[in-house]
Amino acid sequence: MSFQLPTPPSSTSSGSRSRVQNSSEEGSDLVIFANTATRSYTAERFRLGIPALQILPLLSLPLPSNSPVVQRINVIEPRIEEILETRSINSEDREVVYRTLPGQTPSEDDITYLVRAVWRGDEDAQGWYSAAEEIRALFITHYATRPVKVELLSWQLETQRRIAIVEAEHPLVPAWTSTINPRLHQIINKSPKLKDGWKTIDVLRIGFSSEEYQPMPVTISVTVDWALNRHDWDSAEREIKAFVDACGFNDVQVEFERGNVDSTIFPLQPPTRPAKDNHEYRREDYLMQVPMGTSFGVERYFTSEQNEKTNGPEATIGGYLEILQSNGSWAKYAFTNYHCIRGAMPGFSVVRNTIGELEPVKAPQNSVLQKVDKHGCGPRYKGLQQAYTFESPSRRLHNFSLQFHDKEIKEAERVRERWPGNPDIEQAITGHHKAKARKIAFFDEDHHRFGKLFLASGFSCRTADNGRLDVALLEVDPGRMGNNVVPPPSAWTSNSFQPPFVACGKMLAGLDSPSEGAALGRVFKIGARTGATTGNFSHIKSQVKMGWDKEYNLPVSTEFCFIADPVTLAQPFMCQGDSGSWLFTQAGKWAGTGFGGPVKAGVAAQAIGYVTDAQAILDWLKSINFEARLATF
């Protein structure tokens, strides 16, 4: 159902990553309108904002307690309550916050009066608009020098939804490849914007509850570019749903939403930015031997086009493979994804984009980077002589670890002023100073050096069933070589699920295939960012576009979909920094490697991972004359 608001929509052009809502066409479920030359209002289902809406997800951060807006909000609060009651708006909560994009520093331009209300249907749009306009007028009257925004938001857009696999017995599973998916693409391809702008197609159970009395509906979930608005996909969404219903799947929902595919390397960040989460630093001493699931990075800093120093990309050493040598012996190499090591290639550079994030620049024409992106490289490629080497831990983690110790020392010294002579405080200060000194010595004595690039797939290689082969092997310095031993049960105690007891403390041995879907049972991964998590493989593959596909004219891929177990959704599942992670079964068999996943608004962050089959990786290596196997020592 569409709604119209009183003033005709204005027309503006779209920016590809502006993350600010663009204007829409008449008759859509998204409308922008203006009643003065300087103020515009944006409304969409479940949400309305003045003067404009930034596209979700957004963070709601508290203002300082001494902010004039916070201190004086009580002056207009009674009048705001009257406005909402007059419009029959059931307000659950109201507060003044910074509404800002994740990772960005909030500013006065982000100050927003946020009203959490109940959206009962599209007929609420008019009342929400009128209320927001009056509330905005109050702020203009009382805080003319403050650019306070007004946003009304319904619970559907703030409640984190859960996901789960579609069981093998569901009739959609056999019908998906032969009937539903081909027609879905026919419908999407009618619209040039959708044909170019869709990112992933996943089939999942998505809902607000996983309880048996309220099952999550099976959902065909299409992720589209941030630049698209609801009017760009509304017609296609309805047509796909009508076709699905006509095929007898009335219980199956169809959902388009904005998002993107994340290749799950840590985002580029300046080394001076403080660590925000405990995965960004290490309390313990660095390990000389690098086990599976450990962080690594390029042994260099980068300078952006704005002359800003930044850490390089960082990701995960999934595990170790052995390759048969010409003399009949086996040599061991570390495994990760190709996109994780691109920062080592000549031609790689970074820039700060329009929303303040540092991102890689398009590979320069005829550069080593572009050639390897297109064709991959082997150990005899001359360009590797110019490539940078790798380190573990990465300097990103190292910098943040030193900051962590400095912060702990400063806090302990502050406490010592209140309790001088306390032996526990003195011991804590001494311990952090020594731990910091050991970490600095680890780098100063060159123990951080991990190895160099041996082989890379580039972006163009595919498996026999059109999955991505995103592979890199590293030649490891002898003193840093690790193994494929699964951590013992004691390492899994912080998780909400049982560890793979059969595999714990043992080397991975043998292979399993994601093609068996949920029949494999619970599958585990160990990543540099999220550590040990668990989930199940879906019986329906996902279709995926990555950011570099368009640049190199690569086709859509079809990927095994690894979905978080609902019991683990209180913690991140597969996030930036986990690229290269290996997945293995309860029995300790290698199933594949994770290379990315979709970011979907309103769904538990990174609850889906895309996986390349382990056997397909070994088959590809054999096809280019490298006989490989799981490392046995």
XYZ file of C-alpha atoms in Angstrom:
633
model
C 0.000 0.000 0.000
C 1.296 3.468 -0.821
C 0.509 6.760 0.837
C 0.704 10.379 -0.218
C 1.611 13.302 1.967
C 0.296 16.806 1.402
C 3.103 18.534 -0.478
C 4.390 17.099 -3.791
C 7.760 15.366 -3.640
C 10.881 17.207 -4.639
C 13.285 15.543 -7.039
C 16.954 15.083 -6.276
C 19.609 12.846 -7.699
C 21.097 9.828 -5.977
C 24.623 9.365 -4.664
C 25.957 5.829 -4.689
C 27.062 5.737 -1.049
C 25.597 8.867 0.474
C 23.550 6.837 2.954
C 21.110 9.774 3.088
C 17.609 9.012 1.876
C 16.906 10.193 -1.661
C 13.580 11.513 -2.897
C 11.071 9.156 -4.420
C 8.517 9.037 -7.145
C 4.824 9.690 -6.709
C 2.822 6.691 -5.566
C 5.665 4.877 -3.808
C 6.015 3.800 -0.194
C 8.690 6.455 0.269
C 8.018 10.162 -0.057
C 10.111 13.297 0.399
C 8.377 16.634 0.555
C 9.139 20.179 1.683
C 7.125 23.080 3.034
C 9.898 25.673 2.973
C 12.881 26.282 0.764
C 15.268 25.117 3.451
C 13.615 22.169 5.214
C 12.663 18.764 3.788
C 10.866 15.838 5.392
C 11.329 12.152 4.667
C 8.881 9.354 5.432
C 8.909 5.636 4.820
C 7.091 2.740 6.370
C 7.866 2.491 10.117
C 9.892 5.732 10.075
C 9.739 9.491 9.472
C 12.453 12.126 9.754
C 12.936 15.847 9.571
C 14.835 17.218 7.728
C 16.136 13.957 6.182
C 16.613 10.308 6.990
C 19.969 8.600 6.917
C 19.638 5.015 5.776
C 19.756 2.408 8.522
C 21.610 1.033 10.391
C 22.295 4.005 12.659
C 23.589 4.210 16.206
C 21.798 6.188 18.933
C 24.532 7.687 21.115
C 23.930 9.762 24.271
C 24.648 13.489 24.369
C 26.835 14.898 27.147
C 24.791 15.637 30.260
C 25.814 19.310 30.080
C 24.421 19.736 26.566
C 21.949 22.677 26.492
C 19.450 20.548 24.582
C 19.546 17.832 27.243
C 19.414 20.270 30.140
C 16.406 22.178 28.812
C 14.406 19.427 27.114
C 12.001 19.338 30.060
C 10.771 22.795 29.032
C 9.105 21.467 25.874
C 8.546 17.832 26.873
C 4.943 18.415 28.130
C 4.029 20.096 24.860
C 5.588 17.231 22.845
C 3.488 14.755 24.819
C 0.330 16.731 23.951
C 1.279 16.751 20.247
C 1.719 12.978 20.193
C -1.521 12.322 22.092
C -3.469 14.618 19.734
C -2.228 12.564 16.771
C -2.994 9.244 18.594
C 0.680 8.295 18.469
C 1.560 5.695 21.081
C 5.045 6.793 22.123
C 7.062 4.156 23.979
C 10.182 6.221 24.552
C 11.613 9.652 23.695
C 15.167 10.977 24.002
C 17.691 13.391 22.518
C 20.581 11.448 20.967
C 23.240 11.546 18.310
C 21.981 9.499 15.324
C 25.137 8.567 13.463
C 26.554 5.943 11.156
C 28.588 3.144 12.773
C 32.247 4.122 12.952
C 31.663 7.849 12.551
C 32.322 10.473 15.212
C 29.034 12.230 16.133
C 28.689 15.960 15.627
C 26.093 18.637 16.383
C 24.586 17.940 12.947
C 23.610 14.487 14.272
C 21.605 15.748 17.278
C 18.144 14.190 16.942
C 14.984 14.087 19.012
C 14.110 10.396 18.639
C 10.544 9.248 19.264
C 10.021 5.507 19.486
C 6.402 4.901 18.590
C 4.056 2.179 17.315
C 3.365 2.139 13.559
C -0.064 0.591 12.993
C -0.150 0.918 9.226
C 0.499 3.244 6.295
C -2.460 5.356 7.383
C -0.258 6.569 10.277
C 1.987 8.507 7.878
C -0.106 11.688 7.923
C -0.269 11.821 11.733
C 3.446 11.136 12.085
C 4.226 13.889 9.596
C 2.059 16.451 11.375
C 3.494 15.572 14.788
C 7.093 15.716 13.553
C 6.464 19.103 11.940
C 5.106 20.547 15.189
C 7.923 19.058 17.279
C 10.484 20.454 14.859
C 8.843 23.903 15.168
C 9.212 23.698 18.960
C 12.925 23.041 18.650
C 13.347 25.870 16.157
C 11.630 28.211 18.629
C 13.640 27.128 21.679
C 16.967 26.187 20.070
C 17.241 28.274 16.909
C 21.027 27.878 16.881
C 20.846 24.101 17.259
C 20.276 21.959 14.132
C 18.076 19.477 16.020
C 16.464 16.845 13.831
C 13.273 14.926 14.597
C 12.852 11.222 13.892
C 9.893 8.930 14.613
C 10.793 5.251 14.590
C 8.748 2.094 15.101
C 9.951 -0.987 16.958
C 10.107 -3.086 13.766
C 13.211 -1.178 12.694
C 14.993 -1.396 16.051
C 14.249 -4.965 17.085
C 16.946 -7.346 15.940
C 15.425 -10.146 13.917
C 16.601 -13.730 14.064
C 17.426 -16.038 11.191
C 17.630 -19.796 10.691
C 18.043 -22.274 7.855
C 15.108 -23.570 5.827
C 14.715 -27.247 6.641
C 15.381 -29.778 3.854
C 11.785 -31.023 3.975
C 10.293 -27.672 2.982
C 8.817 -27.943 -0.542
C 10.531 -24.701 -1.579
C 13.935 -26.424 -1.465
C 13.467 -28.596 -4.609
C 11.430 -25.887 -6.373
C 13.932 -23.101 -5.822
C 16.495 -23.890 -8.530
C 14.087 -25.153 -11.184
C 11.155 -22.751 -10.824
C 11.330 -19.866 -8.349
C 14.859 -18.537 -8.851
C 14.727 -18.272 -12.682
C 11.459 -16.321 -12.538
C 12.803 -14.096 -9.766
C 15.680 -13.035 -12.022
C 13.328 -12.371 -14.922
C 11.349 -9.988 -12.732
C 14.416 -8.245 -11.287
C 15.950 -7.803 -14.732
C 12.946 -5.782 -15.917
C 14.263 -2.848 -13.882
C 17.714 -1.513 -14.875
C 18.205 -0.163 -11.350
C 17.433 -3.519 -9.732
C 19.349 -5.519 -12.330
C 22.436 -3.496 -11.527
C 21.705 -2.807 -7.866
C 20.878 -6.156 -6.253
C 23.709 -7.644 -4.168
C 22.602 -10.973 -2.706
C 19.662 -13.372 -2.876
C 19.281 -15.587 0.194
C 16.522 -17.960 1.276
C 16.206 -18.060 5.071
C 13.821 -18.088 7.939
C 13.679 -14.507 9.245
C 11.542 -13.253 12.103
C 11.348 -11.687 15.527
C 11.047 -14.999 17.364
C 12.324 -18.536 16.949
C 9.808 -20.004 19.400
C 7.743 -22.945 18.177
C 4.483 -21.111 18.792
C 5.656 -18.235 16.569
C 7.815 -19.755 13.814
C 9.938 -17.481 11.684
C 8.572 -17.319 8.126
C 10.565 -18.636 5.187
C 11.772 -15.512 3.381
C 13.303 -14.838 -0.015
C 15.621 -12.018 1.023
C 17.066 -9.752 -1.677
C 19.759 -7.308 -0.572
C 20.018 -4.176 -2.721
C 22.395 -1.238 -2.946
C 22.177 1.557 -0.371
C 21.413 4.046 -3.154
C 18.074 2.412 -4.001
C 14.753 3.463 -2.477
C 11.661 1.423 -1.810
C 9.964 2.659 -4.969
C 12.825 1.045 -6.938
C 11.882 -2.443 -5.768
C 8.270 -2.245 -4.572
C 6.740 -3.439 -7.848
C 9.233 -6.315 -8.199
C 8.655 -7.371 -4.593
C 4.899 -7.609 -5.174
C 5.298 -9.461 -8.486
C 7.687 -12.018 -7.013
C 5.349 -12.579 -4.070
C 2.396 -13.083 -6.438
C 4.388 -15.674 -8.411
C 5.492 -17.473 -5.250
C 1.859 -17.586 -4.052
C 0.718 -18.907 -7.436
C 3.239 -21.739 -7.086
C 1.553 -22.760 -3.838
C 4.055 -21.239 -1.387
C 1.707 -18.831 0.394
C 3.755 -19.130 3.585
C 6.905 -17.809 1.878
C 7.599 -14.082 2.266
C 9.536 -11.839 -0.123
C 11.683 -9.045 1.279
C 13.927 -6.470 -0.361
C 16.183 -4.422 1.891
C 19.216 -2.230 1.609
C 22.621 -3.597 2.488
C 25.820 -4.841 0.938
C 28.172 -7.798 0.830
C 31.042 -7.529 3.265
C 34.264 -9.273 2.327
C 35.008 -9.553 6.054
C 38.451 -8.033 6.298
C 38.933 -5.484 9.045
C 38.119 -2.008 7.745
C 41.042 0.308 7.236
C 41.542 2.548 10.273
C 44.111 5.134 11.370
C 46.510 3.673 13.972
C 45.683 6.539 16.338
C 42.008 5.585 16.653
C 41.411 3.852 20.014
C 40.242 0.245 20.057
C 36.484 -0.044 20.479
C 36.035 -3.779 21.080
C 38.054 -6.487 22.775
C 38.672 -8.257 19.451
C 40.816 -5.286 18.378
C 43.540 -5.856 20.968
C 45.229 -8.739 22.756
C 45.764 -8.904 26.514
C 48.051 -11.928 26.389
C 51.563 -12.175 24.970
C 51.872 -12.719 21.241
C 52.277 -16.298 20.057
C 55.426 -17.305 18.229
C 53.715 -20.195 16.437
C 50.597 -19.016 14.620
C 47.580 -21.337 15.087
C 44.514 -21.552 12.854
C 42.154 -18.638 13.307
C 44.881 -16.057 14.049
C 45.001 -12.464 12.808
C 47.594 -11.338 10.259
C 48.192 -8.296 8.067
C 50.486 -6.628 5.574
C 53.840 -5.558 7.029
C 53.390 -1.860 6.234
C 51.317 1.258 6.839
C 49.390 2.973 4.071
C 48.927 6.648 3.309
C 45.546 7.677 1.929
C 45.085 10.110 -0.939
C 44.321 12.685 1.770
C 47.817 12.003 3.210
C 46.362 10.145 6.209
C 48.336 7.278 7.733
C 46.360 4.070 8.168
C 46.755 0.449 9.157
C 46.499 -2.046 6.326
C 43.849 -4.728 5.757
C 43.749 -7.450 8.388
C 42.150 -10.883 8.282
C 42.486 -14.520 9.406
C 44.926 -17.343 8.822
C 42.379 -20.127 8.306
C 44.786 -23.048 8.637
C 47.575 -24.868 6.876
C 47.838 -26.935 3.691
C 50.686 -29.062 2.414
C 51.802 -29.047 -1.224
C 53.722 -31.869 -2.879
C 57.198 -30.786 -3.965
C 59.128 -31.989 -7.033
C 61.395 -34.111 -4.791
C 58.418 -36.006 -3.336
C 58.341 -34.207 0.009
C 55.478 -32.070 1.337
C 55.876 -28.390 2.270
C 53.422 -26.516 4.499
C 51.777 -23.173 3.639
C 49.336 -20.907 5.461
C 45.896 -20.428 3.905
C 43.780 -17.291 3.663
C 41.611 -15.451 1.105
C 43.101 -13.559 -1.828
C 41.215 -10.348 -1.045
C 42.933 -10.348 2.366
C 46.427 -10.034 0.883
C 45.745 -7.449 -1.854
C 47.299 -4.752 0.329
C 50.694 -6.357 -0.248
C 50.523 -5.849 -4.006
C 52.090 -2.834 -5.770
C 49.252 -0.554 -6.873
C 47.123 -0.919 -3.731
C 46.140 2.419 -2.171
C 43.347 3.825 -0.014
C 41.047 6.856 0.080
C 38.473 8.250 2.504
C 35.037 8.032 0.870
C 32.018 10.324 1.053
C 30.752 8.835 4.330
C 34.127 9.042 6.053
C 35.267 5.431 5.677
C 38.699 4.468 4.388
C 38.421 2.116 1.429
C 40.706 0.703 -1.296
C 41.065 2.638 -4.522
C 40.342 0.947 -7.860
C 43.442 -0.909 -9.075
C 45.532 1.293 -11.405
C 45.594 0.275 -15.063
C 48.316 -2.313 -15.844
C 49.520 -2.365 -12.222
C 50.694 -5.558 -10.554
C 47.558 -5.405 -8.433
C 45.249 -5.275 -11.460
C 47.073 -8.143 -13.189
C 46.848 -10.373 -10.106
C 43.196 -9.394 -9.538
C 42.422 -10.603 -13.062
C 44.672 -13.616 -13.436
C 46.106 -14.586 -10.078
C 49.790 -15.430 -9.687
C 52.099 -18.305 -8.856
C 55.462 -18.439 -7.097
C 57.375 -17.644 -10.312
C 55.516 -14.402 -11.040
C 58.072 -11.559 -11.122
C 55.597 -9.137 -9.576
C 55.852 -11.027 -6.286
C 59.397 -9.740 -5.906
C 57.852 -6.291 -5.357
C 55.132 -7.498 -2.986
C 55.233 -6.669 0.707
C 55.592 -9.389 3.321
C 53.113 -10.260 6.088
C 53.094 -10.106 9.864
C 51.213 -11.733 12.733
C 49.842 -10.140 14.758
C 49.011 -7.271 12.454
C 50.234 -3.803 13.353
C 46.620 -2.807 13.735
C 46.166 -5.309 16.570
C 49.620 -4.383 17.920
C 48.835 -0.653 18.041
C 45.496 -1.228 19.731
C 47.077 -3.674 22.211
C 49.609 -1.046 23.280
C 46.778 1.460 23.666
C 44.932 -1.059 25.823
C 47.892 -1.392 28.215
C 48.335 2.397 28.345
C 44.669 2.815 29.207
C 44.849 0.168 31.959
C 48.003 1.745 33.403
C 46.414 5.197 33.438
C 43.279 3.881 35.129
C 45.290 1.975 37.739
C 47.403 5.058 38.471
C 44.233 7.070 38.976
C 42.994 4.485 41.472
C 46.412 4.452 43.195
C 46.000 8.144 44.012
C 43.015 7.180 46.159
C 44.617 4.066 47.717
C 48.402 4.618 47.749
C 50.532 1.625 48.592
C 47.879 -0.958 47.671
C 49.934 -4.019 46.551
C 47.280 -5.264 44.112
C 47.234 -1.919 42.293
C 51.040 -1.796 42.167
C 51.115 -5.343 40.824
C 48.581 -4.457 38.115
C 50.589 -1.414 37.002
C 53.823 -3.374 36.906
C 52.140 -6.227 35.018
C 50.813 -3.936 32.292
C 54.166 -2.194 31.890
C 55.908 -5.560 31.465
C 53.253 -6.897 29.079
C 53.552 -3.764 26.947
C 57.346 -4.038 26.923
C 57.168 -7.676 25.764
C 54.842 -6.751 22.911
C 57.126 -3.919 21.797
C 60.133 -6.242 21.944
C 58.258 -8.821 19.845
C 58.104 -6.300 16.999
C 61.489 -4.668 17.629
C 63.173 -8.085 17.442
C 61.305 -8.917 14.191
C 59.364 -11.845 15.654
C 56.203 -10.396 14.085
C 57.346 -11.315 10.571
C 55.172 -14.144 9.344
C 55.957 -14.847 5.698
C 55.506 -13.908 2.048
C 53.017 -14.600 -0.717
C 53.415 -17.927 -2.497
C 50.278 -18.205 -4.629
C 47.071 -16.232 -5.244
C 43.878 -16.981 -7.146
C 42.871 -13.429 -8.047
C 39.140 -12.757 -8.419
C 38.289 -14.588 -11.650
C 38.576 -18.240 -10.607
C 35.405 -20.255 -9.946
C 34.569 -23.741 -8.752
C 32.844 -26.283 -11.013
C 29.456 -25.169 -9.620
C 30.134 -21.403 -9.985
C 31.356 -20.692 -6.466
C 34.142 -18.220 -5.822
C 37.734 -19.339 -5.411
C 39.234 -16.602 -3.254
C 42.521 -18.252 -2.267
C 46.004 -17.227 -1.174
C 48.826 -19.365 0.201
C 51.651 -17.855 2.226
C 55.183 -19.191 2.587
C 55.712 -19.037 6.363
C 58.943 -18.266 8.223
C 59.969 -21.564 9.910
C 59.815 -20.198 13.455
C 56.214 -18.965 12.997
C 54.667 -22.092 11.497
C 51.522 -23.276 13.268
C 49.190 -26.231 12.764
C 45.535 -27.236 12.332
C 44.882 -28.215 15.944
C 41.372 -27.336 17.185
C 41.529 -25.417 20.498
C 40.800 -27.455 23.655
C 37.399 -27.285 25.430
C 38.743 -24.670 27.870
C 39.040 -22.180 24.985
C 35.292 -22.357 24.282
C 33.959 -21.613 27.765
C 32.801 -18.065 26.945
C 30.428 -19.273 24.231
C 26.739 -20.102 24.527
C 27.114 -23.449 22.758
C 28.905 -26.734 23.381
C 32.391 -27.056 21.849
C 33.146 -29.827 19.317
C 34.473 -32.186 21.992
C 35.476 -34.896 19.518
C 37.708 -32.475 17.602
C 39.087 -30.395 20.480
C 42.852 -30.657 20.930
C 43.245 -32.698 17.749
C 44.419 -31.964 14.214
C 41.772 -31.529 11.551
C 41.662 -34.710 9.479
C 39.564 -35.392 6.381
C 37.017 -33.332 4.501
C 33.262 -32.756 4.611
C 31.189 -30.913 2.054
C 28.759 -28.013 2.584
C 26.623 -29.601 -0.145
C 25.201 -31.885 2.548
C 23.543 -28.849 4.126
C 22.173 -29.237 7.634
C 22.865 -32.976 7.473
C 26.415 -32.116 8.503
C 25.055 -31.011 11.853
C 26.550 -28.098 13.694
C 29.586 -26.598 11.927
C 32.221 -24.428 13.613
C 34.599 -21.648 12.606
C 37.437 -19.808 14.312
C 38.073 -16.264 13.140
C 40.483 -13.529 14.161
C 37.625 -11.226 15.121
C 34.708 -13.287 16.408
C 36.666 -16.297 17.593
C 34.764 -19.582 17.741
C 31.172 -19.522 16.475
C 28.783 -22.139 15.191
C 25.968 -22.568 12.696
C 24.537 -24.775 9.965
C 24.757 -24.928 6.208
C 21.598 -24.089 4.299
C 20.072 -26.466 1.774
C 19.560 -23.543 -0.627
C 22.573 -21.751 -2.057
C 22.798 -17.957 -2.198
C 23.564 -15.803 -5.202
C 26.166 -13.130 -4.656
C 27.680 -10.056 -6.277
C 30.922 -8.735 -4.807
C 32.198 -5.185 -5.221
C 34.945 -6.157 -7.671
C 32.668 -8.139 -10.011
C 31.593 -5.097 -12.007
C 35.145 -3.777 -12.252
C 36.374 -7.029 -13.803
C 33.164 -8.022 -15.625
C 32.678 -11.156 -13.510
C 29.402 -13.107 -13.358
C 27.148 -13.583 -10.346
C 28.320 -16.475 -8.174
C 26.366 -19.210 -6.384
C 27.585 -19.812 -2.844
C 27.133 -22.180 0.053
C 25.334 -20.292 2.792
C 26.433 -20.756 6.412
C 23.867 -19.426 8.904
C 24.387 -18.693 12.577
C 22.849 -21.032 15.097
C 20.085 -19.021 16.849
C 21.660 -19.720 20.251
C 24.720 -17.676 19.284
C 23.008 -14.507 18.047
C 23.795 -12.625 21.237
C 27.371 -12.438 19.932
C 28.808 -11.588 16.498
C 28.952 -14.564 14.171
C 31.155 -13.735 11.184
C 32.386 -10.159 10.923
C 35.107 -7.991 9.435
C 38.427 -9.653 10.208
C 37.143 -13.223 9.822
C 37.900 -13.591 6.099
C 39.952 -16.713 5.521
C 38.443 -18.576 8.491
C 38.106 -22.320 8.104
C 34.878 -24.160 8.871
C 34.949 -27.667 10.306
C 32.488 -30.250 11.600
C 31.943 -31.858 14.993
C 34.114 -34.747 13.833
C 37.048 -32.429 13.044
C 36.770 -32.472 9.248
C 37.506 -29.417 7.120
C 34.399 -28.214 5.254
C 35.479 -24.945 3.637
C 36.561 -21.348 4.064
C 34.444 -18.252 4.735
C 35.112 -15.217 2.554
C 32.233 -12.796 3.214
C 28.602 -12.277 4.082
C 25.708 -9.877 3.615
C 24.922 -6.993 5.936
C 21.129 -6.819 6.249
C 19.347 -4.014 8.061
C 17.549 -5.259 11.165
C 19.137 -8.725 11.130
C 21.716 -9.814 13.700
C 25.016 -8.436 12.420
C 26.822 -10.730 10.012
C 24.620 -13.715 10.850
C 25.246 -15.193 7.388
C 28.529 -16.315 5.853
C 29.405 -17.422 2.338
C 31.695 -20.413 2.063
C 33.909 -22.057 -0.569
C 33.916 -25.863 -0.449
C 37.184 -27.391 0.844
C 37.338 -30.084 -1.824
C 36.794 -27.471 -4.556
C 39.850 -25.587 -3.264
C 42.012 -28.706 -3.421
C 40.631 -29.539 -6.886
C 41.489 -26.057 -8.141
C 45.024 -26.295 -6.787
C 45.431 -29.633 -8.534
C 44.178 -28.109 -11.791
C 47.073 -25.634 -11.700
C 49.567 -28.420 -10.878
C 49.733 -28.086 -7.103
C 48.846 -31.352 -5.372
C 47.575 -30.270 -1.948
C 46.226 -31.806 1.265
C 45.440 -30.816 4.830
C 48.637 -30.306 6.809
C 49.468 -33.365 8.862
C 52.111 -31.910 11.166
